[in-house]
PDB file of C-alpha atoms and ligand atoms in Angstrom:
ATOM      1  CA  MET U   1     -21.936 -28.139 -14.075  1.00 92.00           C
ATOM      2  CA  PRO U   2     -18.992 -26.657 -12.152  1.00 97.00           C
ATOM      3  CA  GLU U   3     -15.578 -28.227 -12.449  1.00 98.00           C
ATOM      4  CA  LEU U   4     -13.881 -29.866  -9.484  1.00 98.00           C
ATOM      5  CA  MET U   5     -10.593 -28.518  -8.234  1.00 98.00           C
ATOM      6  CA  VAL U   6      -9.075 -30.785  -5.580  1.00 98.00           C
ATOM      7  CA  ASN U   7      -7.076 -29.386  -2.667  1.00 98.00           C
ATOM      8  CA  ILE U   8      -4.367 -31.890  -1.699  1.00 98.00           C
ATOM      9  CA  ASP U   9      -2.984 -30.089   1.382  1.00 98.00           C
ATOM     10  CA  HIS U  10      -4.205 -32.677   3.837  1.00 97.00           C
ATOM     11  CA  VAL U  11      -2.108 -35.397   2.291  1.00 98.00           C
ATOM     12  CA  ALA U  12       0.806 -33.233   3.424  1.00 98.00           C
ATOM     13  CA  THR U  13      -0.865 -32.816   6.835  1.00 97.00           C
ATOM     14  CA  LEU U  14      -0.663 -36.569   7.275  1.00 97.00           C
ATOM     15  CA  ARG U  15       2.955 -36.593   6.116  1.00 98.00           C
ATOM     16  CA  GLU U  16       3.867 -33.819   8.531  1.00 97.00           C
ATOM     17  CA  ALA U  17       2.230 -35.705  11.433  1.00 97.00           C
ATOM     18  CA  ARG U  18       5.349 -37.865  11.235  1.00 97.00           C
ATOM     19  CA  GLY U  19       7.734 -35.408   9.629  1.00 95.00           C
ATOM     20  CA  ILE U  20       8.765 -37.940   7.017  1.00 97.00           C
ATOM     21  CA  HIS U  21       8.471 -38.237   3.219  1.00 96.00           C
ATOM     22  CA  TYR U  22       5.101 -39.899   2.765  1.00 98.00           C
ATOM     23  CA  PRO U  23       2.284 -39.744   1.830  1.00 98.00           C
ATOM     24  CA  ASP U  24       3.345 -37.373  -0.930  1.00 98.00           C
ATOM     25  CA  PRO U  25       0.886 -34.673  -2.044  1.00 98.00           C
ATOM     26  CA  VAL U  26       2.491 -34.806  -5.470  1.00 98.00           C
ATOM     27  CA  PHE U  27       1.287 -38.400  -5.981  1.00 98.00           C
ATOM     28  CA  ALA U  28      -2.146 -37.321  -4.772  1.00 98.00           C
ATOM     29  CA  ALA U  29      -2.281 -34.618  -7.437  1.00 98.00           C
ATOM     30  CA  GLY U  30      -1.636 -37.152 -10.198  1.00 98.00           C
ATOM     31  CA  ILE U  31      -4.288 -39.524  -8.934  1.00 98.00           C
ATOM     32  CA  ALA U  32      -6.851 -36.724  -8.557  1.00 98.00           C
ATOM     33  CA  GLU U  33      -6.180 -35.558 -12.091  1.00 98.00           C
ATOM     34  CA  MET U  34      -6.510 -39.061 -13.508  1.00 98.00           C
ATOM     35  CA  ALA U  35      -9.833 -39.400 -11.644  1.00 98.00           C
ATOM     36  CA  GLY U  36     -11.205 -36.299 -13.366  1.00 98.00           C
ATOM     37  CA  ALA U  37     -10.237 -33.294 -11.277  1.00 98.00           C
ATOM     38  CA  THR U  38      -9.786 -30.298 -13.549  1.00 98.00           C
ATOM     39  CA  GLY U  39      -7.371 -28.604 -11.271  1.00 98.00           C
ATOM     40  CA  ILE U  40      -5.141 -29.032  -8.213  1.00 98.00           C
ATOM     41  CA  ILE U  41      -5.097 -26.579  -5.334  1.00 98.00           C
ATOM     42  CA  THR U  42      -2.452 -26.214  -2.732  1.00 98.00           C
ATOM     43  CA  HIS U  43      -1.967 -23.665   0.038  1.00 97.00           C
ATOM     44  CA  LEU U  44       1.571 -22.747   0.913  1.00 97.00           C
ATOM     45  CA  ARG U  45       1.028 -21.313   4.364  1.00 95.00           C
ATOM     46  CA  GLU U  46       3.466 -18.866   5.875  1.00 93.00           C
ATOM     47  CA  ASP U  47       4.230 -21.345   8.692  1.00 93.00           C
ATOM     48  CA  ARG U  48       4.669 -24.255   6.168  1.00 94.00           C
ATOM     49  CA  ARG U  49       2.579 -26.437   8.431  1.00 93.00           C
ATOM     50  CA  HIS U  50       1.660 -28.864   5.624  1.00 96.00           C
ATOM     51  CA  ILE U  51       2.723 -27.953   2.113  1.00 98.00           C
ATOM     52  CA  LYS U  52       6.416 -27.080   1.673  1.00 97.00           C
ATOM     53  CA  ASP U  53       8.145 -25.015  -0.985  1.00 98.00           C
ATOM     54  CA  ARG U  54       9.470 -28.234  -2.491  1.00 97.00           C
ATOM     55  CA  ASP U  55       5.885 -29.502  -3.003  1.00 98.00           C
ATOM     56  CA  VAL U  56       4.871 -26.374  -4.889  1.00 98.00           C
ATOM     57  CA  ARG U  57       7.904 -26.581  -7.162  1.00 98.00           C
ATOM     58  CA  ILE U  58       7.288 -30.218  -8.021  1.00 98.00           C
ATOM     59  CA  LEU U  59       3.538 -29.713  -8.382  1.00 98.00           C
ATOM     60  CA  ARG U  60       4.276 -26.951 -10.881  1.00 98.00           C
ATOM     61  CA  ASP U  61       6.273 -29.450 -12.919  1.00 98.00           C
ATOM     62  CA  VAL U  62       3.857 -32.372 -12.788  1.00 98.00           C
ATOM     63  CA  VAL U  63       0.339 -30.909 -12.711  1.00 98.00           C
ATOM     64  CA  ARG U  64      -1.105 -31.195 -16.178  1.00 97.00           C
ATOM     65  CA  THR U  65      -4.525 -29.661 -15.554  1.00 98.00           C
ATOM     66  CA  LYS U  66      -4.339 -26.388 -13.709  1.00 98.00           C
ATOM     67  CA  LEU U  67      -2.380 -25.452 -10.581  1.00 98.00           C
ATOM     68  CA  ASN U  68      -4.031 -23.026  -8.211  1.00 98.00           C
ATOM     69  CA  LEU U  69      -1.712 -21.729  -5.484  1.00 98.00           C
ATOM     70  CA  GLU U  70      -3.515 -20.417  -2.421  1.00 98.00           C
ATOM     71  CA  MET U  71      -1.467 -17.845  -0.603  1.00 97.00           C
ATOM     72  CA  ALA U  72      -1.450 -14.848   1.675  1.00 96.00           C
ATOM     73  CA  ALA U  73      -0.970 -11.445   0.064  1.00 96.00           C
ATOM     74  CA  THR U  74       2.616 -11.020   1.278  1.00 95.00           C
ATOM     75  CA  PRO U  75       5.819 -10.065  -0.507  1.00 96.00           C
ATOM     76  CA  GLU U  76       7.332 -13.509   0.268  1.00 97.00           C
ATOM     77  CA  MET U  77       4.421 -15.396  -1.289  1.00 97.00           C
ATOM     78  CA  THR U  78       4.302 -13.018  -4.275  1.00 98.00           C
ATOM     79  CA  LYS U  79       7.931 -13.791  -4.963  1.00 98.00           C
ATOM     80  CA  ILE U  80       7.244 -17.513  -4.839  1.00 98.00           C
ATOM     81  CA  ALA U  81       4.226 -17.183  -7.144  1.00 98.00           C
ATOM     82  CA  VAL U  82       6.133 -15.114  -9.659  1.00 98.00           C
ATOM     83  CA  SER U  83       9.015 -17.598  -9.761  1.00 97.00           C
ATOM     84  CA  THR U  84       6.973 -20.854  -9.763  1.00 97.00           C
ATOM     85  CA  LYS U  85       4.226 -19.551 -12.052  1.00 98.00           C
ATOM     86  CA  PRO U  86       1.127 -21.496 -11.069  1.00 98.00           C
ATOM     87  CA  ASP U  87      -1.730 -21.125 -13.562  1.00 98.00           C
ATOM     88  CA  MET U  88      -3.646 -19.135 -10.969  1.00 98.00           C
ATOM     89  CA  ILE U  89      -3.365 -17.916  -7.415  1.00 98.00           C
ATOM     90  CA  THR U  90      -6.098 -17.500  -4.832  1.00 98.00           C
ATOM     91  CA  LEU U  91      -5.408 -14.850  -2.230  1.00 97.00           C
ATOM     92  CA  VAL U  92      -6.613 -15.846   1.221  1.00 96.00           C
ATOM     93  CA  PRO U  93      -6.369 -14.238   4.648  1.00 94.00           C
ATOM     94  CA  GLU U  94      -4.039 -16.163   6.942  1.00 82.00           C
ATOM     95  CA  LYS U  95      -3.771 -16.358  10.692  1.00 74.00           C
ATOM     96  CA  ARG U  96      -1.146 -18.525  12.321  1.00 61.00           C
ATOM     97  CA  GLN U  97      -3.399 -19.954  15.035  1.00 65.00           C
ATOM     98  CA  GLU U  98      -6.314 -20.959  12.816  1.00 66.00           C
ATOM     99  CA  LEU U  99      -7.073 -24.603  12.012  1.00 67.00           C
ATOM    100  CA  THR U 100      -8.049 -23.691   8.463  1.00 66.00           C
ATOM    101  CA  THR U 101      -8.772 -20.483   6.541  1.00 66.00           C
ATOM    102  CA  GLU U 102     -11.462 -18.944   8.701  1.00 71.00           C
ATOM    103  CA  GLY U 103     -12.943 -15.913   6.985  1.00 85.00           C
ATOM    104  CA  GLY U 104     -12.796 -14.302   3.570  1.00 94.00           C
ATOM    105  CA  LEU U 105     -10.265 -11.725   2.543  1.00 96.00           C
ATOM    106  CA  ASP U 106     -11.196  -8.129   3.385  1.00 95.00           C
ATOM    107  CA  VAL U 107     -10.623  -6.651  -0.054  1.00 96.00           C
ATOM    108  CA  ILE U 108     -11.751  -3.183   1.044  1.00 96.00           C
ATOM    109  CA  LYS U 109      -9.489  -2.909   4.078  1.00 94.00           C
ATOM    110  CA  TYR U 110      -6.427  -4.420   2.416  1.00 95.00           C
ATOM    111  CA  ALA U 111      -6.987  -2.972  -1.071  1.00 96.00           C
ATOM    112  CA  ALA U 112      -3.514  -1.456  -1.429  1.00 95.00           C
ATOM    113  CA  LYS U 113      -1.715  -4.626  -0.374  1.00 95.00           C
ATOM    114  CA  ILE U 114      -3.864  -6.844  -2.612  1.00 97.00           C
ATOM    115  CA  GLU U 115      -3.560  -4.534  -5.587  1.00 96.00           C
ATOM    116  CA  LYS U 116       0.252  -4.801  -5.398  1.00 96.00           C
ATOM    117  CA  VAL U 117       0.113  -8.594  -5.511  1.00 97.00           C
ATOM    118  CA  ILE U 118      -2.396  -8.591  -8.369  1.00 97.00           C
ATOM    119  CA  ALA U 119      -0.234  -6.272 -10.450  1.00 96.00           C
ATOM    120  CA  ALA U 120       2.932  -8.328  -9.836  1.00 97.00           C
ATOM    121  CA  VAL U 121       1.451 -11.726 -10.739  1.00 97.00           C
ATOM    122  CA  LYS U 122      -0.793 -10.639 -13.572  1.00 96.00           C
ATOM    123  CA  LYS U 123       2.291  -9.274 -15.344  1.00 96.00           C
ATOM    124  CA  ARG U 124       3.490 -12.895 -15.440  1.00 96.00           C
ATOM    125  CA  GLY U 125       0.244 -14.138 -16.954  1.00 97.00           C
ATOM    126  CA  ILE U 126      -1.061 -15.662 -13.709  1.00 98.00           C
ATOM    127  CA  THR U 127      -4.818 -15.507 -13.137  1.00 98.00           C
ATOM    128  CA  VAL U 128      -5.924 -14.022  -9.782  1.00 98.00           C
ATOM    129  CA  SER U 129      -8.826 -15.146  -7.646  1.00 98.00           C
ATOM    130  CA  LEU U 130      -9.819 -13.599  -4.294  1.00 98.00           C
ATOM    131  CA  PHE U 131     -11.346 -15.751  -1.560  1.00 97.00           C
ATOM    132  CA  ILE U 132     -14.137 -13.625  -0.110  1.00 97.00           C
ATOM    133  CA  ASP U 133     -17.227 -13.865   2.012  1.00 97.00           C
ATOM    134  CA  PRO U 134     -20.507 -13.787   0.081  1.00 98.00           C
ATOM    135  CA  ALA U 135     -20.940 -10.027   0.566  1.00 97.00           C
ATOM    136  CA  GLU U 136     -21.862  -7.484  -2.097  1.00 98.00           C
ATOM    137  CA  ALA U 137     -19.264  -4.897  -1.048  1.00 97.00           C
ATOM    138  CA  GLN U 138     -16.446  -7.471  -1.217  1.00 98.00           C
ATOM    139  CA  ILE U 139     -17.486  -8.648  -4.675  1.00 98.00           C
ATOM    140  CA  LYS U 140     -17.655  -5.099  -6.023  1.00 98.00           C
ATOM    141  CA  ALA U 141     -14.278  -4.319  -4.486  1.00 98.00           C
ATOM    142  CA  SER U 142     -12.805  -7.463  -6.068  1.00 98.00           C
ATOM    143  CA  ALA U 143     -14.006  -6.420  -9.497  1.00 97.00           C
ATOM    144  CA  GLY U 144     -12.779  -2.874  -8.917  1.00 97.00           C
ATOM    145  CA  ILE U 145      -9.275  -3.967  -7.926  1.00 97.00           C
ATOM    146  CA  GLY U 146      -8.633  -6.044 -11.021  1.00 95.00           C
ATOM    147  CA  ALA U 147      -9.197  -9.615  -9.863  1.00 98.00           C
ATOM    148  CA  ASP U 148     -10.091 -12.120 -12.573  1.00 98.00           C
ATOM    149  CA  MET U 149     -12.190 -14.289 -10.313  1.00 98.00           C
ATOM    150  CA  ILE U 150     -13.630 -14.637  -6.868  1.00 98.00           C
ATOM    151  CA  GLU U 151     -13.959 -17.706  -4.745  1.00 98.00           C
ATOM    152  CA  ILE U 152     -17.042 -17.446  -2.576  1.00 98.00           C
ATOM    153  CA  HIS U 153     -16.468 -18.705   0.949  1.00 98.00           C
ATOM    154  CA  THR U 154     -19.075 -21.420   1.613  1.00 98.00           C
ATOM    155  CA  GLY U 155     -17.995 -22.008   5.214  1.00 97.00           C
ATOM    156  CA  SER U 156     -21.031 -20.318   6.800  1.00 97.00           C
ATOM    157  CA  TYR U 157     -23.349 -22.333   4.536  1.00 98.00           C
ATOM    158  CA  ALA U 158     -21.510 -25.540   5.459  1.00 98.00           C
ATOM    159  CA  ASP U 159     -21.569 -24.758   9.191  1.00 97.00           C
ATOM    160  CA  ALA U 160     -25.224 -23.675   9.368  1.00 97.00           C
ATOM    161  CA  ARG U 161     -26.999 -25.743  12.001  1.00 96.00           C
ATOM    162  CA  THR U 162     -30.614 -25.251  11.042  1.00 97.00           C
ATOM    163  CA  GLU U 163     -32.367 -25.571   7.680  1.00 96.00           C
ATOM    164  CA  ARG U 164     -33.416 -21.922   7.962  1.00 98.00           C
ATOM    165  CA  MET U 165     -29.816 -20.758   8.485  1.00 98.00           C
ATOM    166  CA  LYS U 166     -28.608 -23.022   5.736  1.00 98.00           C
ATOM    167  CA  LYS U 167     -31.091 -21.549   3.309  1.00 98.00           C
ATOM    168  CA  LYS U 168     -30.186 -18.021   4.345  1.00 98.00           C
ATOM    169  CA  GLU U 169     -26.466 -18.731   3.795  1.00 98.00           C
ATOM    170  CA  LEU U 170     -27.127 -20.468   0.492  1.00 98.00           C
ATOM    171  CA  ASP U 171     -29.116 -17.480  -0.722  1.00 98.00           C
ATOM    172  CA  LYS U 172     -26.108 -15.273  -0.008  1.00 98.00           C
ATOM    173  CA  VAL U 173     -23.915 -17.602  -2.053  1.00 98.00           C
ATOM    174  CA  ILE U 174     -26.408 -17.515  -4.925  1.00 98.00           C
ATOM    175  CA  ARG U 175     -26.758 -13.741  -4.884  1.00 98.00           C
ATOM    176  CA  SER U 176     -22.963 -13.363  -4.771  1.00 98.00           C
ATOM    177  CA  ALA U 177     -22.464 -15.736  -7.717  1.00 98.00           C
ATOM    178  CA  VAL U 178     -25.006 -13.782  -9.791  1.00 98.00           C
ATOM    179  CA  LEU U 179     -23.394 -10.446  -8.922  1.00 98.00           C
ATOM    180  CA  GLY U 180     -19.906 -11.774  -9.602  1.00 98.00           C
ATOM    181  CA  LYS U 181     -20.911 -12.873 -13.078  1.00 98.00           C
ATOM    182  CA  GLU U 182     -22.707  -9.580 -13.763  1.00 98.00           C
ATOM    183  CA  LEU U 183     -19.458  -7.794 -12.925  1.00 98.00           C
ATOM    184  CA  GLY U 184     -17.551  -9.990 -15.366  1.00 98.00           C
ATOM    185  CA  LEU U 185     -15.732 -12.121 -12.791  1.00 98.00           C
ATOM    186  CA  GLY U 186     -15.106 -15.865 -12.868  1.00 98.00           C
ATOM    187  CA  VAL U 187     -16.933 -17.363  -9.898  1.00 98.00           C
ATOM    188  CA  ASN U 188     -15.635 -20.252  -7.821  1.00 98.00           C
ATOM    189  CA  ALA U 189     -16.830 -21.511  -4.447  1.00 98.00           C
ATOM    190  CA  GLY U 190     -15.409 -23.570  -1.663  1.00 98.00           C
ATOM    191  CA  HIS U 191     -14.706 -24.376   1.961  1.00 97.00           C
ATOM    192  CA  GLY U 192     -16.469 -26.976   4.054  1.00 98.00           C
ATOM    193  CA  LEU U 193     -18.134 -28.650   1.082  1.00 98.00           C
ATOM    194  CA  HIS U 194     -18.679 -32.404   1.384  1.00 98.00           C
ATOM    195  CA  TYR U 195     -20.629 -35.227  -0.246  1.00 98.00           C
ATOM    196  CA  HIS U 196     -23.875 -34.257   1.534  1.00 98.00           C
ATOM    197  CA  ASN U 197     -23.905 -30.470   1.097  1.00 98.00           C
ATOM    198  CA  VAL U 198     -22.209 -29.874  -2.242  1.00 98.00           C
ATOM    199  CA  ARG U 199     -25.255 -30.443  -4.465  1.00 98.00           C
ATOM    200  CA  GLU U 200     -27.066 -27.229  -3.520  1.00 98.00           C
ATOM    201  CA  VAL U 201     -23.979 -25.232  -4.445  1.00 98.00           C
ATOM    202  CA  ALA U 202     -23.175 -27.282  -7.566  1.00 98.00           C
ATOM    203  CA  VAL U 203     -26.537 -26.431  -9.142  1.00 98.00           C
ATOM    204  CA  ILE U 204     -25.885 -22.692  -9.047  1.00 98.00           C
ATOM    205  CA  PRO U 205     -25.392 -21.989 -12.760  1.00 98.00           C
ATOM    206  CA  GLN U 206     -22.968 -19.075 -12.285  1.00 98.00           C
ATOM    207  CA  ILE U 207     -20.385 -21.156 -10.438  1.00 98.00           C
ATOM    208  CA  ASP U 208     -17.481 -22.237 -12.591  1.00 98.00           C
ATOM    209  CA  GLU U 209     -15.352 -24.257 -10.176  1.00 98.00           C
ATOM    210  CA  LEU U 210     -15.662 -25.870  -6.770  1.00 98.00           C
ATOM    211  CA  SER U 211     -12.627 -26.034  -4.503  1.00 98.00           C
ATOM    212  CA  ILE U 212     -12.779 -29.067  -2.219  1.00 98.00           C
ATOM    213  CA  GLY U 213     -10.152 -30.647  -0.033  1.00 98.00           C
ATOM    214  CA  HIS U 214     -10.828 -32.049   3.419  1.00 98.00           C
ATOM    215  CA  SER U 215     -13.906 -34.161   2.634  1.00 98.00           C
ATOM    216  CA  ILE U 216     -12.249 -35.808  -0.361  1.00 98.00           C
ATOM    217  CA  ILE U 217      -9.021 -36.628   1.425  1.00 98.00           C
ATOM    218  CA  ALA U 218     -11.008 -37.887   4.424  1.00 98.00           C
ATOM    219  CA  ARG U 219     -13.041 -40.225   2.220  1.00 98.00           C
ATOM    220  CA  ALA U 220      -9.887 -41.352   0.474  1.00 98.00           C
ATOM    221  CA  ILE U 221      -8.732 -42.961   3.733  1.00 97.00           C
ATOM    222  CA  PHE U 222     -11.546 -45.478   3.369  1.00 98.00           C
ATOM    223  CA  VAL U 223     -12.087 -45.873  -0.367  1.00 98.00           C
ATOM    224  CA  GLY U 224      -8.892 -44.559  -1.985  1.00 98.00           C
ATOM    225  CA  LEU U 225      -8.330 -41.175  -3.589  1.00 98.00           C
ATOM    226  CA  ASP U 226      -9.311 -42.184  -7.111  1.00 98.00           C
ATOM    227  CA  ARG U 227     -12.731 -43.332  -5.943  1.00 98.00           C
ATOM    228  CA  ALA U 228     -13.197 -40.382  -3.576  1.00 98.00           C
ATOM    229  CA  VAL U 229     -12.613 -37.894  -6.409  1.00 98.00           C
ATOM    230  CA  ARG U 230     -14.843 -39.824  -8.817  1.00 98.00           C
ATOM    231  CA  ASP U 231     -17.603 -40.005  -6.218  1.00 98.00           C
ATOM    232  CA  MET U 232     -17.460 -36.247  -5.663  1.00 98.00           C
ATOM    233  CA  ILE U 233     -17.686 -35.641  -9.398  1.00 98.00           C
ATOM    234  CA  GLU U 234     -20.720 -37.948  -9.571  1.00 98.00           C
ATOM    235  CA  VAL U 235     -22.464 -36.002  -6.783  1.00 98.00           C
ATOM    236  CA  ILE U 236     -21.685 -32.689  -8.499  1.00 97.00           C
ATOM    237  CA  LYS U 237     -23.014 -34.024 -11.829  1.00 94.00           C
ATOM    238  CA  LYS U 238     -26.292 -35.148 -10.328  1.00 86.00           C
TER     239      LYS U 238
HETATM  240  N1  PXP D   1     -10.918 -22.692  -0.612  1.00 68.01           N
HETATM  241  C1  PXP D   1     -10.047 -22.087   0.195  1.00 68.01           C
HETATM  242  C2  PXP D   1      -9.670 -20.672  -0.121  1.00 68.01           C
HETATM  243  C3  PXP D   1      -9.446 -22.734   1.293  1.00 68.01           C
HETATM  244  O1  PXP D   1      -8.565 -22.101   2.087  1.00 68.01           O
HETATM  245  C4  PXP D   1      -9.781 -24.092   1.525  1.00 68.01           C
HETATM  246  C5  PXP D   1      -9.144 -24.818   2.666  1.00 68.01           C
HETATM  247  O2  PXP D   1      -7.818 -25.031   2.424  1.00 68.01           O
HETATM  248  C6  PXP D   1     -10.697 -24.711   0.639  1.00 68.01           C
HETATM  249  C7  PXP D   1     -11.282 -23.983  -0.375  1.00 68.01           C
HETATM  250  C8  PXP D   1     -11.088 -26.131   0.795  1.00 68.01           C
HETATM  251  O3  PXP D   1     -11.813 -26.273   1.960  1.00 68.01           O
HETATM  252  P1  PXP D   1     -12.124 -27.748   2.488  1.00 68.01           P
HETATM  253  O4  PXP D   1     -10.824 -28.370   2.830  1.00 68.01           O
HETATM  254  O5  PXP D   1     -13.014 -27.488   3.653  1.00 68.01           O
HETATM  255  O6  PXP D   1     -12.808 -28.485   1.363  1.00 68.01           O
END
């Protein structure tokens, strides 16, 4: 059964809707951990639209499970990662106009840039994951460039409108997970996963961790964060 890593960014989205001090994503991290999350994920975007530098610093101090910092492969973010020392980073592509991370990282096109970041953070003992589309060439490139893990982008699976498309996208995720493991990589998956589509991904034996944010925070509005995390773990277990 894969472990659940909870992304708490959208607690900060709600805070930033008012530009005040609550709700605090740091509190959310503690509640998610107590409810059984095995890791906390946060994305410090270049435009700081939700998570701020202060959040990352405090999260580093208080997270007792594992802190995964999502970030763009830029010199600024590399500096922050090296100084705050999360347990792991996940490199993601970033566009200012997007609502959320849209596609996977192009590891082939940006190999030189990514390699630099990997070298800098691995020296500090930080594990590196690359968020990529479920494509063979990207997985091979990730292994070749020295990543420890990949996170397979499940957005196309989650967005598929027909059963046929859903199956096709799920097959890609499965094949990618198998190839990732064969190449010696840790394999995570995430994006767009919710209580009604996570099961098919959770049963893939090669997947180590699921990265889920929006659906858990959305459910937390109605049932509370503790229950929302526990419910997701229950669905994954089944
Ligand atoms: N993985 C990555 C790399 C992401 O950028 C995001 C979104 O922040 C997620 C997982 C979580 O996606 P969602 O919020 O749709 O669960």
